[in-house]
mmCIF file of C-alpha atoms in Angstrom:
data_model
loop_
_atom_site.group_PDB
_atom_site.id
_atom_site.type_symbol
_atom_site.label_atom_id
_atom_site.label_comp_id
_atom_site.label_asym_id
_atom_site.label_seq_id
_atom_site.Cartn_x
_atom_site.Cartn_y
_atom_site.Cartn_z
ATOM 1 C CA UNK A 28 -28.544 37.886 1.102
ATOM 2 C CA UNK A 29 -28.380 36.170 -2.369
ATOM 3 C CA UNK A 30 -26.610 32.944 -2.553
ATOM 4 C CA UNK A 31 -26.377 30.398 -5.380
ATOM 5 C CA UNK A 32 -27.582 27.111 -3.949
ATOM 6 C CA UNK A 33 -27.065 24.032 -6.268
ATOM 7 C CA UNK A 34 -26.756 26.289 -9.122
ATOM 8 C CA UNK A 35 -30.014 28.358 -8.497
ATOM 9 C CA UNK A 36 -30.244 32.012 -7.016
ATOM 10 C CA UNK A 37 -31.598 32.016 -3.411
ATOM 11 C CA UNK A 38 -32.368 34.630 -0.912
ATOM 12 C CA UNK A 39 -31.322 33.542 2.568
ATOM 13 C CA UNK A 40 -31.087 35.130 6.042
ATOM 14 C CA UNK A 41 -28.432 33.030 7.846
ATOM 15 C CA UNK A 42 -24.725 33.487 6.995
ATOM 16 C CA UNK A 43 -23.141 30.732 9.134
ATOM 17 C CA UNK A 44 -23.409 27.534 7.217
ATOM 18 C CA UNK A 45 -24.489 25.388 9.894
ATOM 19 C CA UNK A 46 -27.637 27.750 10.599
ATOM 20 C CA UNK A 47 -28.133 28.121 6.790
ATOM 21 C CA UNK A 48 -28.361 24.273 6.522
ATOM 22 C CA UNK A 49 -31.279 24.607 9.132
ATOM 23 C CA UNK A 50 -32.935 27.307 7.260
ATOM 24 C CA UNK A 51 -32.754 25.502 4.089
ATOM 25 C CA UNK A 52 -34.409 22.469 5.598
ATOM 26 C CA UNK A 53 -31.221 20.133 5.420
ATOM 27 C CA UNK A 54 -30.799 19.953 9.282
ATOM 28 C CA UNK A 55 -29.803 16.185 10.194
ATOM 29 C CA UNK A 56 -29.920 15.164 6.282
ATOM 30 C CA UNK A 57 -27.388 12.942 5.046
ATOM 31 C CA UNK A 58 -25.517 15.588 2.774
ATOM 32 C CA UNK A 59 -22.058 16.972 2.083
ATOM 33 C CA UNK A 60 -21.323 20.574 1.481
ATOM 34 C CA UNK A 61 -19.142 22.622 -0.672
ATOM 35 C CA UNK A 62 -18.805 26.340 -0.632
ATOM 36 C CA UNK A 63 -17.061 28.145 -3.838
ATOM 37 C CA UNK A 64 -16.055 24.597 -4.958
ATOM 38 C CA UNK A 65 -14.242 23.579 -1.799
ATOM 39 C CA UNK A 66 -15.421 20.839 0.616
ATOM 40 C CA UNK A 67 -16.614 21.986 3.822
ATOM 41 C CA UNK A 68 -16.837 19.058 6.282
ATOM 42 C CA UNK A 69 -19.853 18.741 8.501
ATOM 43 C CA UNK A 70 -17.877 19.502 11.565
ATOM 44 C CA UNK A 71 -16.575 22.861 9.938
ATOM 45 C CA UNK A 72 -20.056 24.247 9.058
ATOM 46 C CA UNK A 73 -20.452 26.017 12.428
ATOM 47 C CA UNK A 74 -17.240 28.085 11.587
ATOM 48 C CA UNK A 75 -17.985 28.839 8.094
ATOM 49 C CA UNK A 76 -19.556 32.112 7.056
ATOM 50 C CA UNK A 77 -21.299 32.721 3.758
ATOM 51 C CA UNK A 78 -21.254 35.976 1.997
ATOM 52 C CA UNK A 79 -23.292 37.422 -0.896
ATOM 53 C CA UNK A 80 -22.940 35.664 -4.041
ATOM 54 C CA UNK A 81 -21.253 32.572 -2.615
ATOM 55 C CA UNK A 82 -21.789 29.219 -4.304
ATOM 56 C CA UNK A 83 -23.043 26.522 -2.058
ATOM 57 C CA UNK A 84 -23.488 22.842 -3.071
ATOM 58 C CA UNK A 85 -25.492 20.313 -0.961
ATOM 59 C CA UNK A 86 -24.826 16.833 -2.356
ATOM 60 C CA UNK A 87 -26.777 13.634 -1.437
ATOM 61 C CA UNK A 88 -26.473 10.025 -2.076
ATOM 62 C CA UNK A 89 -27.823 9.246 -5.426
ATOM 63 C CA UNK A 90 -27.941 6.643 -7.993
ATOM 64 C CA UNK A 91 -24.506 5.706 -9.736
ATOM 65 C CA UNK A 92 -22.735 3.280 -11.886
ATOM 66 C CA UNK B 5 -8.392 -20.855 -6.280
ATOM 67 C CA UNK B 6 -6.649 -17.407 -5.589
ATOM 68 C CA UNK B 7 -9.011 -15.115 -3.585
ATOM 69 C CA UNK B 8 -7.819 -11.605 -4.082
ATOM 70 C CA UNK B 9 -8.865 -9.142 -1.542
ATOM 71 C CA UNK B 10 -10.269 -5.812 -2.206
ATOM 72 C CA UNK B 11 -8.208 -3.684 0.397
ATOM 73 C CA UNK B 12 -8.730 -6.472 2.784
ATOM 74 C CA UNK B 13 -12.460 -7.050 2.017
ATOM 75 C CA UNK B 14 -13.151 -10.464 0.284
ATOM 76 C CA UNK B 15 -16.154 -10.059 -2.039
ATOM 77 C CA UNK B 16 -19.080 -12.653 -1.372
ATOM 78 C CA UNK B 17 -19.281 -13.092 -5.178
ATOM 79 C CA UNK B 18 -17.647 -11.425 -8.113
ATOM 80 C CA UNK B 19 -20.556 -9.060 -9.085
ATOM 81 C CA UNK B 20 -20.452 -5.323 -8.560
ATOM 82 C CA UNK B 21 -23.755 -3.688 -9.563
ATOM 83 C CA UNK B 22 -24.570 -0.055 -10.090
ATOM 84 C CA UNK B 23 -27.756 1.722 -8.779
ATOM 85 C CA UNK B 24 -28.606 4.034 -11.877
ATOM 86 C CA UNK B 25 -31.389 3.951 -14.457
ATOM 87 C CA UNK B 26 -33.766 1.318 -12.928
ATOM 88 C CA UNK B 27 -37.464 1.787 -13.591
ATOM 89 C CA UNK B 28 -38.214 2.000 -10.191
ATOM 90 C CA UNK B 29 -36.430 1.528 -6.641
ATOM 91 C CA UNK B 30 -38.393 -1.574 -5.885
ATOM 92 C CA UNK B 31 -36.978 -3.116 -9.095
ATOM 93 C CA UNK B 32 -33.639 -2.015 -8.319
ATOM 94 C CA UNK B 33 -33.896 -3.748 -4.925
ATOM 95 C CA UNK B 34 -35.359 -6.829 -6.591
ATOM 96 C CA UNK B 35 -32.281 -6.930 -8.921
ATOM 97 C CA UNK B 36 -29.943 -6.872 -5.971
ATOM 98 C CA UNK B 37 -31.615 -9.493 -4.196
ATOM 99 C CA UNK B 38 -31.961 -11.758 -7.146
ATOM 100 C CA UNK B 39 -28.150 -11.333 -7.974
ATOM 101 C CA UNK B 40 -26.623 -11.303 -4.653
ATOM 102 C CA UNK B 41 -24.555 -8.549 -6.013
ATOM 103 C CA UNK B 42 -21.719 -8.098 -3.532
ATOM 104 C CA UNK B 43 -21.148 -4.374 -3.882
ATOM 105 C CA UNK B 44 -23.494 -1.301 -4.806
ATOM 106 C CA UNK B 45 -21.997 1.690 -6.539
ATOM 107 C CA UNK B 46 -23.625 5.071 -5.871
ATOM 108 C CA UNK B 47 -22.769 8.671 -6.546
ATOM 109 C CA UNK B 48 -23.367 12.155 -5.126
ATOM 110 C CA UNK B 49 -25.710 14.627 -6.507
ATOM 111 C CA UNK B 50 -27.378 17.877 -5.776
ATOM 112 C CA UNK B 51 -30.062 17.253 -3.193
ATOM 113 C CA UNK B 52 -33.466 18.177 -4.063
ATOM 114 C CA UNK B 53 -35.894 20.281 -1.855
ATOM 115 C CA UNK B 54 -37.931 17.148 -1.378
ATOM 116 C CA UNK B 55 -34.867 15.005 -0.018
ATOM 117 C CA UNK B 56 -34.715 12.572 -2.954
ATOM 118 C CA UNK B 57 -31.259 11.494 -1.845
ATOM 119 C CA UNK B 58 -32.376 10.693 1.703
ATOM 120 C CA UNK B 59 -34.971 8.088 0.478
ATOM 121 C CA UNK B 60 -32.305 6.726 -1.943
ATOM 122 C CA UNK B 61 -29.890 6.312 0.855
ATOM 123 C CA UNK B 62 -32.430 4.435 2.999
ATOM 124 C CA UNK B 63 -32.970 2.076 0.415
ATOM 125 C CA UNK B 64 -29.340 1.486 -0.415
ATOM 126 C CA UNK B 65 -28.583 1.012 3.370
ATOM 127 C CA UNK B 66 -31.194 -1.602 3.540
ATOM 128 C CA UNK B 67 -29.272 -3.671 0.838
ATOM 129 C CA UNK B 68 -26.907 -4.483 3.639
ATOM 130 C CA UNK B 69 -23.815 -4.483 1.141
ATOM 131 C CA UNK B 70 -20.700 -2.277 0.861
ATOM 132 C CA UNK B 71 -21.017 0.765 -1.311
ATOM 133 C CA UNK B 72 -18.537 2.059 -3.572
ATOM 134 C CA UNK B 73 -19.111 5.714 -4.245
ATOM 135 C CA UNK B 74 -18.074 7.160 -7.644
ATOM 136 C CA UNK B 75 -16.682 10.258 -9.085
ATOM 137 C CA UNK B 76 -18.882 9.845 -12.035
ATOM 138 C CA UNK B 77 -18.857 12.942 -14.292
ATOM 139 C CA UNK B 78 -15.575 14.561 -12.941
ATOM 140 C CA UNK B 79 -13.439 15.845 -15.479
ATOM 141 C CA UNK B 80 -10.647 17.438 -13.467
ATOM 142 C CA UNK B 81 -8.527 16.128 -10.712
ATOM 143 C CA UNK B 82 -9.615 18.966 -8.240
ATOM 144 C CA UNK B 83 -13.307 18.057 -8.831
ATOM 145 C CA UNK B 84 -12.797 14.243 -8.588
ATOM 146 C CA UNK B 85 -10.752 15.048 -5.092
ATOM 147 C CA UNK B 86 -13.253 17.249 -3.785
ATOM 148 C CA UNK B 87 -16.123 14.707 -4.685
ATOM 149 C CA UNK B 88 -14.263 11.952 -3.173
ATOM 150 C CA UNK B 89 -13.941 13.944 0.150
ATOM 151 C CA UNK B 90 -17.585 14.775 -0.028
ATOM 152 C CA UNK B 91 -18.330 11.089 -0.617
ATOM 153 C CA UNK B 92 -16.061 9.685 2.170
ATOM 154 C CA UNK B 93 -18.081 12.083 4.565
ATOM 155 C CA UNK B 94 -21.588 10.964 3.336
ATOM 156 C CA UNK B 95 -21.107 7.213 2.830
ATOM 157 C CA UNK B 96 -18.679 6.792 5.728
ATOM 158 C CA UNK B 97 -16.115 4.708 3.722
ATOM 159 C CA UNK B 98 -12.558 4.951 2.487
ATOM 160 C CA UNK B 99 -13.473 3.198 -0.851
ATOM 161 C CA UNK B 100 -13.873 5.357 -3.856
ATOM 162 C CA UNK B 101 -14.607 4.379 -7.670
ATOM 163 C CA UNK B 102 -12.370 7.224 -9.157
ATOM 164 C CA UNK B 103 -13.287 8.348 -12.366
ATOM 165 C CA UNK B 104 -11.601 11.200 -14.151
ATOM 166 C CA UNK B 105 -13.257 11.729 -17.476
ATOM 167 C CA UNK B 106 -11.114 12.864 -20.601
ATOM 168 C CA UNK B 107 -13.504 12.523 -23.673
ATOM 169 C CA UNK B 108 -17.353 13.422 -23.402
ATOM 170 C CA UNK B 109 -18.422 10.903 -26.180
ATOM 171 C CA UNK B 110 -16.544 8.032 -25.209
ATOM 172 C CA UNK B 111 -16.259 8.564 -21.469
ATOM 173 C CA UNK B 112 -12.742 7.499 -21.929
ATOM 174 C CA UNK B 113 -10.666 8.171 -18.587
ATOM 175 C CA UNK B 114 -8.258 11.027 -18.602
ATOM 176 C CA UNK B 115 -5.405 8.653 -17.504
ATOM 177 C CA UNK B 116 -2.907 11.506 -16.669
ATOM 178 C CA UNK B 117 -5.522 13.139 -14.259
ATOM 179 C CA UNK B 118 -6.419 9.649 -13.016
ATOM 180 C CA UNK B 119 -3.168 8.876 -11.958
ATOM 181 C CA UNK B 120 -2.589 12.236 -10.071
ATOM 182 C CA UNK B 121 -5.960 12.043 -8.339
ATOM 183 C CA UNK B 122 -5.137 8.407 -7.305
ATOM 184 C CA UNK B 123 -2.053 9.762 -5.710
ATOM 185 C CA UNK B 124 -3.634 12.651 -3.754
ATOM 186 C CA UNK B 125 -6.293 10.435 -2.563
ATOM 187 C CA UNK B 126 -4.157 7.498 -1.477
ATOM 188 C CA UNK B 127 -1.895 9.919 0.493
ATOM 189 C CA UNK B 128 -5.139 10.844 2.123
ATOM 190 C CA UNK B 129 -6.124 7.460 3.350
ATOM 191 C CA UNK B 130 -8.569 6.625 0.559
ATOM 192 C CA UNK B 131 -8.838 3.254 -1.099
ATOM 193 C CA UNK B 132 -9.054 3.815 -4.580
ATOM 194 C CA UNK B 133 -10.618 1.713 -7.321
ATOM 195 C CA UNK B 134 -9.621 3.518 -10.569
ATOM 196 C CA UNK B 135 -11.728 3.415 -13.689
ATOM 197 C CA UNK B 136 -9.031 2.947 -16.308
ATOM 198 C CA UNK B 137 -8.099 1.696 -19.701
ATOM 199 C CA UNK B 138 -6.348 -1.761 -20.321
ATOM 200 C CA UNK B 139 -2.968 0.405 -20.786
ATOM 201 C CA UNK B 140 -0.174 -1.542 -18.901
ATOM 202 C CA UNK B 141 1.998 1.661 -18.241
ATOM 203 C CA UNK B 142 -0.929 3.523 -16.800
ATOM 204 C CA UNK B 143 -1.810 0.453 -14.785
ATOM 205 C CA UNK B 144 1.797 0.413 -13.331
ATOM 206 C CA UNK B 145 1.684 4.211 -12.441
ATOM 207 C CA UNK B 146 -1.656 3.609 -10.835
ATOM 208 C CA UNK B 147 -0.074 0.857 -8.718
ATOM 209 C CA UNK B 148 2.671 2.923 -8.023
ATOM 210 C CA UNK B 149 0.356 5.759 -6.877
ATOM 211 C CA UNK B 150 -1.075 3.540 -4.156
ATOM 212 C CA UNK B 151 -3.954 1.564 -6.010
ATOM 213 C CA UNK B 152 -4.243 -1.884 -4.935
ATOM 214 C CA UNK B 153 -7.191 -2.536 -7.409
ATOM 215 C CA UNK B 154 -7.521 -1.824 -11.122
ATOM 216 C CA UNK B 155 -10.781 -1.424 -13.047
ATOM 217 C CA UNK B 156 -10.154 -1.454 -16.831
ATOM 218 C CA UNK B 157 -12.973 -0.747 -19.118
ATOM 219 C CA UNK B 158 -14.360 -3.518 -21.528
ATOM 220 C CA UNK B 159 -15.767 -0.895 -23.780
ATOM 221 C CA UNK B 160 -17.385 2.686 -23.375
ATOM 222 C CA UNK B 161 -19.618 3.215 -20.185
ATOM 223 C CA UNK B 162 -23.166 2.183 -21.211
ATOM 224 C CA UNK B 163 -22.455 0.983 -24.554
ATOM 225 C CA UNK B 164 -22.924 -2.762 -23.902
ATOM 226 C CA UNK B 165 -20.212 -3.802 -26.426
ATOM 227 C CA UNK B 166 -18.319 -6.323 -24.259
ATOM 228 C CA UNK B 167 -14.816 -6.823 -24.107
ATOM 229 C CA UNK B 168 -13.308 -4.706 -26.978
ATOM 230 C CA UNK B 169 -9.749 -5.782 -26.267
ATOM 231 C CA UNK B 170 -9.681 -9.214 -24.827
ATOM 232 C CA UNK B 171 -6.002 -9.495 -25.488
ATOM 233 C CA UNK B 172 -5.186 -6.234 -23.471
ATOM 234 C CA UNK B 173 -7.267 -7.676 -20.483
ATOM 235 C CA UNK B 174 -5.333 -10.964 -20.648
ATOM 236 C CA UNK B 175 -2.042 -9.115 -20.759
ATOM 237 C CA UNK B 176 -3.091 -7.159 -17.826
ATOM 238 C CA UNK B 177 -3.940 -10.327 -15.720
ATOM 239 C CA UNK B 178 -0.512 -11.812 -16.700
ATOM 240 C CA UNK B 179 1.288 -8.538 -15.951
ATOM 241 C CA UNK B 180 -0.371 -8.295 -12.408
ATOM 242 C CA UNK B 181 -0.979 -11.574 -11.094
ATOM 243 C CA UNK B 182 -1.307 -10.327 -7.498
ATOM 244 C CA UNK B 183 -3.642 -7.270 -8.216
ATOM 245 C CA UNK B 184 -7.517 -7.742 -7.882
ATOM 246 C CA UNK B 185 -8.867 -6.784 -11.506
ATOM 247 C CA UNK B 186 -12.382 -5.744 -12.283
ATOM 248 C CA UNK B 187 -13.890 -5.175 -15.718
ATOM 249 C CA UNK B 188 -15.613 -1.914 -15.236
ATOM 250 C CA UNK B 189 -18.013 -0.614 -18.015
ATOM 251 C CA UNK B 190 -18.992 -2.073 -21.280
ATOM 252 C CA UNK B 191 -20.575 -5.414 -20.336
ATOM 253 C CA UNK B 192 -23.840 -5.744 -22.086
ATOM 254 C CA UNK B 193 -24.424 -9.502 -21.945
ATOM 255 C CA UNK B 194 -24.046 -12.383 -19.468
ATOM 256 C CA UNK B 195 -21.526 -13.952 -21.889
ATOM 257 C CA UNK B 196 -19.346 -10.659 -21.558
ATOM 258 C CA UNK B 197 -19.274 -11.094 -17.790
ATOM 259 C CA UNK B 198 -18.277 -14.732 -18.230
ATOM 260 C CA UNK B 199 -15.562 -14.024 -20.690
ATOM 261 C CA UNK B 200 -14.025 -11.339 -18.284
ATOM 262 C CA UNK B 201 -14.038 -13.874 -15.263
ATOM 263 C CA UNK B 202 -12.786 -16.833 -17.812
ATOM 264 C CA UNK B 203 -9.742 -14.269 -18.400
ATOM 265 C CA UNK B 204 -9.002 -14.669 -14.528
ATOM 266 C CA UNK B 205 -10.614 -11.336 -13.439
ATOM 267 C CA UNK B 206 -11.781 -10.974 -9.991
ATOM 268 C CA UNK B 207 -15.238 -9.303 -10.554
ATOM 269 C CA UNK B 208 -16.958 -7.518 -12.941
ATOM 270 C CA UNK B 209 -18.921 -4.119 -12.401
ATOM 271 C CA UNK B 210 -21.984 -3.090 -14.606
ATOM 272 C CA UNK B 211 -25.156 -1.068 -14.407
ATOM 273 C CA UNK B 212 -26.729 -0.342 -17.651
ATOM 274 C CA UNK B 213 -27.046 -4.122 -19.100
ATOM 275 C CA UNK B 214 -29.343 -4.684 -15.929
ATOM 276 C CA UNK B 215 -31.158 -1.379 -15.483
ATOM 277 C CA UNK B 216 -32.217 -1.132 -18.872
ATOM 278 C CA UNK B 217 -32.971 -4.776 -19.549
ATOM 279 C CA UNK B 218 -36.617 -5.656 -19.908
ATOM 280 C CA UNK B 219 -36.439 -7.594 -16.677
ATOM 281 C CA UNK B 220 -33.780 -6.309 -14.501
ATOM 282 C CA UNK B 221 -34.012 -8.708 -11.679
ATOM 283 C CA UNK B 222 -33.841 -11.699 -14.260
ATOM 284 C CA UNK B 223 -30.952 -10.092 -16.017
ATOM 285 C CA UNK B 224 -28.967 -9.235 -12.893
ATOM 286 C CA UNK B 225 -29.377 -13.024 -11.774
ATOM 287 C CA UNK B 226 -28.178 -14.075 -15.332
ATOM 288 C CA UNK B 227 -25.168 -11.758 -15.050
ATOM 289 C CA UNK B 228 -24.301 -13.332 -11.425
ATOM 290 C CA UNK B 229 -24.530 -16.688 -12.671
ATOM 291 C CA UNK B 230 -22.525 -16.145 -15.600
ATOM 292 C CA UNK B 231 -19.894 -14.435 -13.882
ATOM 293 C CA UNK B 232 -19.534 -17.430 -11.312
ATOM 294 C CA UNK B 233 -19.510 -19.633 -14.479
ATOM 295 C CA UNK B 234 -16.672 -17.823 -15.888
ATOM 296 C CA UNK B 235 -14.738 -17.733 -12.450
ATOM 297 C CA UNK B 236 -15.094 -21.553 -12.385
ATOM 298 C CA UNK B 237 -14.049 -22.087 -15.892
ATOM 299 C CA UNK B 238 -11.022 -20.136 -15.016
ATOM 300 C CA UNK B 239 -10.298 -22.130 -11.884
ATOM 301 C CA UNK B 240 -10.941 -25.388 -13.777
ATOM 302 C CA UNK B 241 -7.948 -24.269 -16.420
ATOM 303 C CA UNK B 242 -9.627 -24.536 -19.774
ATOM 304 C CA UNK B 243 -7.992 -26.285 -22.655
ATOM 305 C CA UNK B 244 -5.810 -24.660 -25.119
ATOM 306 C CA UNK B 245 -7.610 -23.763 -28.291
ATOM 307 C CA UNK B 246 -6.052 -25.309 -31.674
ATOM 308 C CA UNK B 247 -6.613 -24.715 -35.199
ATOM 309 C CA UNK B 248 -6.788 -28.243 -36.454
ATOM 310 C CA UNK B 249 -9.778 -30.558 -35.599
ATOM 311 C CA UNK B 250 -8.782 -33.502 -33.312
ATOM 312 C CA UNK B 251 -11.389 -36.235 -32.826
ATOM 313 C CA UNK B 252 -12.602 -36.375 -29.367
ATOM 314 C CA UNK B 253 -13.935 -39.944 -30.136
ATOM 315 C CA UNK B 254 -11.255 -42.711 -30.083
ATOM 316 C CA UNK B 255 -10.182 -43.798 -33.645
ATOM 317 C CA UNK B 256 -8.834 -46.995 -32.559
ATOM 318 C CA UNK B 257 -11.380 -49.877 -32.437
ATOM 319 C CA UNK B 258 -13.623 -48.188 -35.093
ATOM 320 C CA UNK B 259 -15.478 -51.043 -37.113
ATOM 321 C CA UNK B 260 -14.848 -51.752 -40.737
ATOM 322 C CA UNK B 261 -18.268 -51.075 -42.268
ATOM 323 C CA UNK B 262 -17.309 -49.562 -45.764
#
């Protein structure tokens, strides 16, 4: 299915967020996730399913002032 | 000297330093080492396929100082609150430098949204460092919302203009003698940092002035020394300025030589 990952269209196979993070290469990474603009804590990724067109944000530590 | 804690944490020195815009990660680390900055501000941004954020985090962790995640770029309460939630999970800290931006050109905070977001986050256990203006009524409302620190701007973010309204900052210090105060944004030169500390502020937070200097490590050190000098000057209780001259050399005893 097609989702929007960090603003870009992306074809993915997994629908469960925890599986999807693995598929996208983010397993074990220091990142936080939001689906359709709502925060999904790491502990809730296994219970969170994505559907066609959902927007996933994967945010990481970055430079800041 | 009064040491005001930041949510129970005493800063090792009065400099909080940003991590953005340095020529290289090595120069960033050098600036932190040279200045002994007590806190590093950080943000959350989209992770790249190459995992740039992971490398950045490893470097920041090695600095061994507390991190203060920001909500930079957020324009709404919801966006700021969601960003704070995500930052708390990633950085494992209740601290958040709360920014709710109201104006794109000046990056002036939307103080109405700021107070609302501060209330929501405080109720959820966050320890909020609000990026605000020098407005005393807004400050009062932030404290009522649960903030125990106030961070008024000196001038717009990244402008390097210094303290645009020293009167307003002095009034803030006088009005809230027990609240830790930080000048956040606008500091361009060590003299600005010293001036903020001479007013009795507890710390200065700056980024661009160091990151964009020709020699960031040298500038970071200069900022730290200036902040400490200003702090010492405040403690030393400076003289009152006066309009008329008063000779410092004794008048009595001058020889008659005309």
